[in-house]
Amino acid sequence: MQIIDGIEISDVEAKKIMEDRKKQGDMTYEQKICFEFLEKSVKMTQAQFNDLVDELKKIAILKPRYIALIINMMPDTEEEVEALFNKERTNLKKEEIKQIVDIIKQFKK
């Protein structure tokens, strides 16, 4: 197996890729472990994922890698959002942080 691209993706996207890989045939040991983990941990459907991405894209400062990070962690509080972005070069405003939390809460219902 070779690395084709080095982009960051969400767990939902990774699960879809692994499902497609499983349909192609035998998986390596590492791929099986990864797929089993994603099967247990990813609770969101592809449609829910697409809707969530669309909502988060409305926040102009969020790049695709930040959106993937937010979706993977699904933060419940403003403090959790701040913790996700502590080491990033992006400075989110309080309104943007609150908006992220509100969007996530809609999708956790």
mmCIF file of C-alpha atoms in Angstrom:
data_model
loop_
_atom_site.group_PDB
_atom_site.id
_atom_site.type_symbol
_atom_site.label_atom_id
_atom_site.label_comp_id
_atom_site.label_asym_id
_atom_site.label_seq_id
_atom_site.Cartn_x
_atom_site.Cartn_y
_atom_site.Cartn_z
ATOM 1 C CA MET A 1 0.000 0.000 0.000
ATOM 2 C CA GLN A 2 1.244 3.483 -0.817
ATOM 3 C CA ILE A 3 0.277 6.943 0.349
ATOM 4 C CA ILE A 4 -1.488 8.776 -2.458
ATOM 5 C CA ASP A 5 -2.402 12.021 -0.745
ATOM 6 C CA GLY A 6 -1.613 13.623 2.593
ATOM 7 C CA ILE A 7 -4.868 15.393 3.385
ATOM 8 C CA GLU A 8 -6.610 15.193 6.742
ATOM 9 C CA ILE A 9 -10.013 13.547 6.665
ATOM 10 C CA SER A 10 -12.689 12.877 9.225
ATOM 11 C CA ASP A 11 -13.391 9.482 10.729
ATOM 12 C CA VAL A 12 -16.633 9.342 8.716
ATOM 13 C CA GLU A 13 -14.680 9.754 5.474
ATOM 14 C CA ALA A 14 -12.096 7.204 6.635
ATOM 15 C CA LYS A 15 -14.858 4.691 7.377
ATOM 16 C CA LYS A 16 -16.264 5.147 3.857
ATOM 17 C CA ILE A 17 -12.816 4.605 2.341
ATOM 18 C CA MET A 18 -12.304 1.471 4.448
ATOM 19 C CA GLU A 19 -15.750 0.123 3.476
ATOM 20 C CA ASP A 20 -14.831 0.566 -0.191
ATOM 21 C CA ARG A 21 -11.469 -1.112 0.434
ATOM 22 C CA LYS A 22 -13.168 -4.071 2.127
ATOM 23 C CA LYS A 23 -15.405 -4.570 -0.931
ATOM 24 C CA GLN A 24 -12.303 -4.756 -3.141
ATOM 25 C CA GLY A 25 -10.970 -7.827 -1.387
ATOM 26 C CA ASP A 26 -8.604 -8.879 1.347
ATOM 27 C CA MET A 27 -7.511 -6.269 3.840
ATOM 28 C CA THR A 28 -4.189 -6.168 5.653
ATOM 29 C CA TYR A 29 -4.118 -6.713 9.414
ATOM 30 C CA GLU A 30 -3.715 -2.972 10.016
ATOM 31 C CA GLN A 31 -6.623 -2.155 7.715
ATOM 32 C CA LYS A 32 -8.848 -4.655 9.535
ATOM 33 C CA ILE A 33 -7.979 -3.112 12.912
ATOM 34 C CA CYS A 34 -8.646 0.382 11.560
ATOM 35 C CA PHE A 35 -11.953 -0.697 10.023
ATOM 36 C CA GLU A 36 -13.095 -2.392 13.249
ATOM 37 C CA PHE A 37 -12.287 0.753 15.234
ATOM 38 C CA LEU A 38 -14.176 2.978 12.801
ATOM 39 C CA GLU A 39 -17.161 0.607 12.782
ATOM 40 C CA LYS A 40 -17.429 0.927 16.572
ATOM 41 C CA SER A 41 -16.699 4.626 16.924
ATOM 42 C CA VAL A 42 -18.374 6.343 13.958
ATOM 43 C CA LYS A 43 -22.060 6.883 14.720
ATOM 44 C CA MET A 44 -22.845 9.455 12.023
ATOM 45 C CA THR A 45 -24.365 8.631 8.632
ATOM 46 C CA GLN A 46 -22.927 10.018 5.415
ATOM 47 C CA ALA A 47 -25.965 12.318 5.027
ATOM 48 C CA GLN A 48 -25.546 13.680 8.565
ATOM 49 C CA PHE A 49 -21.849 14.172 7.884
ATOM 50 C CA ASN A 50 -22.544 16.108 4.676
ATOM 51 C CA ASP A 51 -25.072 18.338 6.450
ATOM 52 C CA LEU A 52 -22.644 18.997 9.307
ATOM 53 C CA VAL A 53 -19.837 19.875 6.895
ATOM 54 C CA ASP A 54 -22.141 22.287 5.055
ATOM 55 C CA GLU A 55 -23.056 24.015 8.330
ATOM 56 C CA LEU A 56 -19.433 24.287 9.483
ATOM 57 C CA LYS A 57 -18.335 25.648 6.095
ATOM 58 C CA LYS A 58 -20.531 28.673 6.778
ATOM 59 C CA ILE A 59 -17.917 29.730 9.337
ATOM 60 C CA ALA A 60 -15.449 31.364 6.958
ATOM 61 C CA ILE A 61 -12.300 30.838 9.031
ATOM 62 C CA LEU A 62 -12.661 27.034 9.151
ATOM 63 C CA LYS A 63 -10.438 25.197 6.686
ATOM 64 C CA PRO A 64 -11.217 21.582 5.700
ATOM 65 C CA ARG A 65 -8.664 20.219 8.183
ATOM 66 C CA TYR A 66 -10.294 22.162 11.033
ATOM 67 C CA ILE A 67 -13.708 20.880 10.007
ATOM 68 C CA ALA A 68 -12.379 17.300 10.079
ATOM 69 C CA LEU A 69 -10.894 17.919 13.535
ATOM 70 C CA ILE A 70 -14.167 19.312 14.863
ATOM 71 C CA ILE A 71 -16.210 16.433 13.426
ATOM 72 C CA ASN A 72 -13.836 13.812 14.835
ATOM 73 C CA MET A 73 -13.973 15.314 18.332
ATOM 74 C CA MET A 74 -17.582 16.657 18.371
ATOM 75 C CA PRO A 75 -16.856 19.152 21.200
ATOM 76 C CA ASP A 76 -19.680 19.851 23.681
ATOM 77 C CA THR A 77 -18.423 23.092 25.190
ATOM 78 C CA GLU A 78 -16.683 26.279 24.164
ATOM 79 C CA GLU A 79 -13.703 25.236 26.290
ATOM 80 C CA GLU A 80 -13.368 22.012 24.304
ATOM 81 C CA VAL A 81 -13.385 23.968 21.027
ATOM 82 C CA GLU A 82 -10.714 26.301 22.414
ATOM 83 C CA ALA A 83 -8.627 23.283 23.457
ATOM 84 C CA LEU A 84 -8.831 21.858 19.921
ATOM 85 C CA PHE A 85 -7.439 25.083 18.503
ATOM 86 C CA ASN A 86 -4.803 25.826 21.190
ATOM 87 C CA LYS A 87 -1.871 24.810 19.003
ATOM 88 C CA GLU A 88 -3.338 26.055 15.736
ATOM 89 C CA ARG A 89 -2.456 29.357 14.131
ATOM 90 C CA THR A 90 -6.125 30.190 13.775
ATOM 91 C CA ASN A 91 -7.621 32.583 16.290
ATOM 92 C CA LEU A 92 -11.321 31.935 16.598
ATOM 93 C CA LYS A 93 -13.544 34.693 17.903
ATOM 94 C CA LYS A 94 -15.933 33.978 20.782
ATOM 95 C CA GLU A 95 -18.901 34.173 18.378
ATOM 96 C CA GLU A 96 -17.324 31.582 16.068
ATOM 97 C CA ILE A 97 -16.606 29.247 18.981
ATOM 98 C CA LYS A 98 -20.187 29.572 20.197
ATOM 99 C CA GLN A 99 -21.459 28.986 16.663
ATOM 100 C CA ILE A 100 -19.405 25.763 16.403
ATOM 101 C CA VAL A 101 -20.795 24.475 19.715
ATOM 102 C CA ASP A 102 -24.352 25.318 18.657
ATOM 103 C CA ILE A 103 -23.940 23.507 15.326
ATOM 104 C CA ILE A 104 -22.484 20.413 17.019
ATOM 105 C CA LYS A 105 -25.347 20.353 19.541
ATOM 106 C CA GLN A 106 -27.855 20.274 16.671
ATOM 107 C CA PHE A 107 -26.219 17.147 15.275
ATOM 108 C CA LYS A 108 -25.851 15.357 18.612
ATOM 109 C CA LYS A 109 -29.606 15.251 19.231
#
